[in-house]
PDB file of C-alpha atoms in Angstrom:
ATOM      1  CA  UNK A   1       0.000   0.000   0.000  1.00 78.00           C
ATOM      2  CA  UNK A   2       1.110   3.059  -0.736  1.00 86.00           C
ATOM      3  CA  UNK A   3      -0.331   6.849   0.595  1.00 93.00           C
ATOM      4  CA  UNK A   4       0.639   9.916  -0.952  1.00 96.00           C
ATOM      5  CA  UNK A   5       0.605  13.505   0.310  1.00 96.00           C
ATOM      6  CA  UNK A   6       1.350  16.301  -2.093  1.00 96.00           C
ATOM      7  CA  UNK A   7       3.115  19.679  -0.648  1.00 96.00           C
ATOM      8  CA  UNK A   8       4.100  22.827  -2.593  1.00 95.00           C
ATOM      9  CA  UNK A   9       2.152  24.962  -4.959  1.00 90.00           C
ATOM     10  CA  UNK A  10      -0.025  28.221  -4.716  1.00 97.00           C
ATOM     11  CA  UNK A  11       0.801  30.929  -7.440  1.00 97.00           C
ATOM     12  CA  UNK A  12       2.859  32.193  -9.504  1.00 98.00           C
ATOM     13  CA  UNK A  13       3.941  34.626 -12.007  1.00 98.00           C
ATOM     14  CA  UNK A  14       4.080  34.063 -16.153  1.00 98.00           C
ATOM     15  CA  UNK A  15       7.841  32.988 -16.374  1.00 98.00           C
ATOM     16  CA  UNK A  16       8.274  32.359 -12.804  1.00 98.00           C
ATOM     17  CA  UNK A  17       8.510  28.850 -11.040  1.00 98.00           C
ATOM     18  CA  UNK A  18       7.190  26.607  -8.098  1.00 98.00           C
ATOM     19  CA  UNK A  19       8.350  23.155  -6.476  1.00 98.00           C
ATOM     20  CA  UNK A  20       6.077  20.453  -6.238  1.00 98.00           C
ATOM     21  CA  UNK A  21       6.534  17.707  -3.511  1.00 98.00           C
ATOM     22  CA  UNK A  22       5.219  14.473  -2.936  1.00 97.00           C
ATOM     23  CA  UNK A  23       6.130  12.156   0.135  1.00 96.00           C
ATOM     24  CA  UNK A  24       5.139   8.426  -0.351  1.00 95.00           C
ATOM     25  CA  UNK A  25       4.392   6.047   2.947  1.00 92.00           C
ATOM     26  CA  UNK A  26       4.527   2.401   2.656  1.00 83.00           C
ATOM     27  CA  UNK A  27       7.009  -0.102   1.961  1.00 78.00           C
ATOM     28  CA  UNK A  28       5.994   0.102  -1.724  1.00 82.00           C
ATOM     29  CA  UNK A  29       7.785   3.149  -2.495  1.00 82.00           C
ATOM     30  CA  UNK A  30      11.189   1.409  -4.025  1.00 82.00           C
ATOM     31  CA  UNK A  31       9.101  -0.524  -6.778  1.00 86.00           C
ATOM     32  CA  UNK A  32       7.065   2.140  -7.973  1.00 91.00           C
ATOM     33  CA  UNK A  33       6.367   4.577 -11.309  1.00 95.00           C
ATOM     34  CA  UNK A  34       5.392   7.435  -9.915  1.00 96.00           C
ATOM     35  CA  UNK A  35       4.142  10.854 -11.191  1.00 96.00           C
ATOM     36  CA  UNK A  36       2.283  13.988 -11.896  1.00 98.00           C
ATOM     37  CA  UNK A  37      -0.957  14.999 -13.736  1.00 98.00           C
ATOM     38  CA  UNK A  38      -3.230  17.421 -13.560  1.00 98.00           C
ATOM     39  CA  UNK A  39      -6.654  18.584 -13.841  1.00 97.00           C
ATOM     40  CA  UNK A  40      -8.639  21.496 -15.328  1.00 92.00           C
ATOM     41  CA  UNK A  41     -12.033  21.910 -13.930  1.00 84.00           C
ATOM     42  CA  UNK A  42     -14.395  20.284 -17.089  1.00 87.00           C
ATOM     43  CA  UNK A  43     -11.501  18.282 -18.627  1.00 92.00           C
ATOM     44  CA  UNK A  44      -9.730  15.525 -18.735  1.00 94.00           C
ATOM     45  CA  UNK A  45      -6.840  14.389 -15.975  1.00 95.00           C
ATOM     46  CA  UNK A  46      -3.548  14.415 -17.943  1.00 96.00           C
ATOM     47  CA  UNK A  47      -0.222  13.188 -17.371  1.00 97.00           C
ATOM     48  CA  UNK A  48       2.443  15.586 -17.001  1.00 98.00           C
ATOM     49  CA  UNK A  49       5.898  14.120 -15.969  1.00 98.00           C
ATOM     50  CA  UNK A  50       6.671  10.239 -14.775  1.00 97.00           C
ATOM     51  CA  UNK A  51       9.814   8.405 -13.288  1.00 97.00           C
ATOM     52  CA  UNK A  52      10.714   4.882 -12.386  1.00 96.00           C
ATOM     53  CA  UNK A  53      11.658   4.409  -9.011  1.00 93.00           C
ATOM     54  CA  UNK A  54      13.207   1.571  -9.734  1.00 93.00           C
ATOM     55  CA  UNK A  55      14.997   2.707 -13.181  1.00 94.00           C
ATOM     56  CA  UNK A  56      15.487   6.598 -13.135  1.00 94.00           C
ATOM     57  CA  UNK A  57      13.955   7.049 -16.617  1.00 96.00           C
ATOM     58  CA  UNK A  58      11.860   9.931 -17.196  1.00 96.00           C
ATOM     59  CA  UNK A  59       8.829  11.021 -19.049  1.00 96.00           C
ATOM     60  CA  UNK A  60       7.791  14.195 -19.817  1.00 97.00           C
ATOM     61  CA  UNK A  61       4.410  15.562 -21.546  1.00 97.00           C
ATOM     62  CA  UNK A  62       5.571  18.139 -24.975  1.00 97.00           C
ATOM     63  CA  UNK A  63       3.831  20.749 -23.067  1.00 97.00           C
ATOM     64  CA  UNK A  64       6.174  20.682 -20.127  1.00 98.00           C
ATOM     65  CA  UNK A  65       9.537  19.050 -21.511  1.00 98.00           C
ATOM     66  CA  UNK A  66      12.337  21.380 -21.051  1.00 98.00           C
ATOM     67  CA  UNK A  67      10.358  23.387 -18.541  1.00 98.00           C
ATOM     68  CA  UNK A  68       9.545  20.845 -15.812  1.00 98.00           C
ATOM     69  CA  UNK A  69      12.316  18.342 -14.178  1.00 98.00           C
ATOM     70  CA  UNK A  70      11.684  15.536 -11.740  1.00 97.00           C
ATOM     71  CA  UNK A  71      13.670  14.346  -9.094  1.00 96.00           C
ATOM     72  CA  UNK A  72      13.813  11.807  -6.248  1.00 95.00           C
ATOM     73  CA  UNK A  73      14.997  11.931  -2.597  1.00 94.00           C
ATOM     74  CA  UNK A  74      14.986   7.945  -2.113  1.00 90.00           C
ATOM     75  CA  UNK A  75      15.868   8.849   1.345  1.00 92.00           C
ATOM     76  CA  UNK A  76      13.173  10.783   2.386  1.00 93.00           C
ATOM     77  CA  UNK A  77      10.684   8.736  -0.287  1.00 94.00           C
ATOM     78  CA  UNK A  78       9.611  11.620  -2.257  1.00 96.00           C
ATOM     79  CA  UNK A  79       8.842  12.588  -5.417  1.00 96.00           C
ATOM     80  CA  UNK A  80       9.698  16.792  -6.577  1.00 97.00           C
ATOM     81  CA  UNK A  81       8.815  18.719  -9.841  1.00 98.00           C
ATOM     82  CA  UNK A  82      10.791  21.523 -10.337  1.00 98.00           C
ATOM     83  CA  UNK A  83       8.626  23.814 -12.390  1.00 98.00           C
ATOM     84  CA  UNK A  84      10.110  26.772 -14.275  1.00 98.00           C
ATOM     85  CA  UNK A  85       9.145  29.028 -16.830  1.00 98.00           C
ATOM     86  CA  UNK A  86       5.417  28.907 -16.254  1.00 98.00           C
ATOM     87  CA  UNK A  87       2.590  29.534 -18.500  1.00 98.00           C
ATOM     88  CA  UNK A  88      -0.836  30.872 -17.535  1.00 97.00           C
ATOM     89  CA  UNK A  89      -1.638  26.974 -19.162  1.00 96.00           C
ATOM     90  CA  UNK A  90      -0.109  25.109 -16.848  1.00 97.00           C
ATOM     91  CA  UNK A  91      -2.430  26.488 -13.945  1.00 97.00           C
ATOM     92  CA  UNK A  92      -4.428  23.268 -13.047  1.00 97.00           C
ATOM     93  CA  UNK A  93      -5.009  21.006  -9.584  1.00 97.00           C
ATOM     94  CA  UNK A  94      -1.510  19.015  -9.455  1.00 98.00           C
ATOM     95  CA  UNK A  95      -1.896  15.406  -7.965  1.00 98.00           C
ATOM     96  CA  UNK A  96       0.534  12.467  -7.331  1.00 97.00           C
ATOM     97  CA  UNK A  97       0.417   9.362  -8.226  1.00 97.00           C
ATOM     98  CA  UNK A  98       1.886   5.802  -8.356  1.00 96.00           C
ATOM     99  CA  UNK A  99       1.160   2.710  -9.448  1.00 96.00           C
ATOM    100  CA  UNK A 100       3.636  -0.751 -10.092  1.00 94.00           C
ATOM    101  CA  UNK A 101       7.163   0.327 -12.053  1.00 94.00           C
ATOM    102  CA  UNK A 102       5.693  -2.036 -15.383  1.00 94.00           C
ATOM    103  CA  UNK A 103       3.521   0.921 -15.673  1.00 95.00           C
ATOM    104  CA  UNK A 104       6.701   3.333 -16.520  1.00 95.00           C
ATOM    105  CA  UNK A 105       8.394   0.496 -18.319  1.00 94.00           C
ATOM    106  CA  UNK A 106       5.676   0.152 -20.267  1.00 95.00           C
ATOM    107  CA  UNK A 107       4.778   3.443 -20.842  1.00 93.00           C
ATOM    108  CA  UNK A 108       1.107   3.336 -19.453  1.00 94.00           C
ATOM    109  CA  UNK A 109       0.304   6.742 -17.769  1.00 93.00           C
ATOM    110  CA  UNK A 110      -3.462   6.889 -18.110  1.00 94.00           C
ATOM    111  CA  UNK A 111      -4.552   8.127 -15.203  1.00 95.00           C
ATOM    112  CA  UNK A 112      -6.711   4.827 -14.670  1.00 95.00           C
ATOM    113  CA  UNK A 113      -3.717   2.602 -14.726  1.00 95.00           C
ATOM    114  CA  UNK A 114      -2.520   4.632 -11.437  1.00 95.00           C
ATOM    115  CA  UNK A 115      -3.103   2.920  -8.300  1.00 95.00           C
ATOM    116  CA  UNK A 116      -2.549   5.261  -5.726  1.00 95.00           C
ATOM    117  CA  UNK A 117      -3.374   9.180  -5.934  1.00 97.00           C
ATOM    118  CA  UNK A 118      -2.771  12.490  -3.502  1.00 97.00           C
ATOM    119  CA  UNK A 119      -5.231  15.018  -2.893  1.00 97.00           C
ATOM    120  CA  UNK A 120      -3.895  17.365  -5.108  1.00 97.00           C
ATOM    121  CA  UNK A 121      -2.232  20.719  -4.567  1.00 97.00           C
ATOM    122  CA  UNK A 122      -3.473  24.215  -6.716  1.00 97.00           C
ATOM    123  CA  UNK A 123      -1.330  25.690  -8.757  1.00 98.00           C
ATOM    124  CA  UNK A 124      -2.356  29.071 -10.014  1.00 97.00           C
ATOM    125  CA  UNK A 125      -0.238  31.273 -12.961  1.00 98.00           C
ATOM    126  CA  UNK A 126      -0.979  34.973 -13.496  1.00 97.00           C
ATOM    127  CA  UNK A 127      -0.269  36.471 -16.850  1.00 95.00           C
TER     128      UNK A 127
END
């Protein structure tokens, strides 16, 4: 079992950046894919960034790559998005989520192939 709890957030300027954190519980942690999406009010949850726990590899959504990097604190069993030069697009609900590391190796990030999910943190950019 695995629980997530996202941190981080709030607003922003156009150009300007946040951090997004996510702490994992469970014993779980070291065999997941884990990731971001996000959520407009009226549409669809999409998948923004992904990373194998187990592998390092990365994947990024075309509207974020080069602007968004993830990273992992094995030691403290969390998940960060670094999240620079924002767009008034990228303002959404941000949630967590994991499910088992086949899921990154295969490269299945729907967001119903995710077992496990945050509550979500707002992130707001201005123009």
């Amino acid at each position: 079992q695995v629980e997530l709890a996202e941190s981080g957030g709030g607003s922003a300027q156009a150009g300007g950046s946040l951090r997004l954190s996510c702490v994992a519980s469970g014993s779980a942690y070291s065999s997941q894919c884990m990731g971001w999406f996000r959520q407009d009010p009226g549409k669809e949850r999409e998948a923004v960034a992904h990373i194998s726990v187990v592998s390092g590899s990365t994947f990024y959504a075309d509207s974020v790559k080069g602007r968004f990097t993830l990273s992992l604190d094995n030691a403290a069993n969390t998940l960060n998005l670094e999240m620079n030069t924002l767009k008034v697009q990228d303002t959404a609900i941000y949630y967590c989520a994991a499910a088992p590391d086949f899921r990154c190796q295969s490269g299945d990030f729907r967001a119903d192939a995710m077992d496990h999910w945050g509550k979500g943190t707002p992130v707001t950019v201005s123009s």
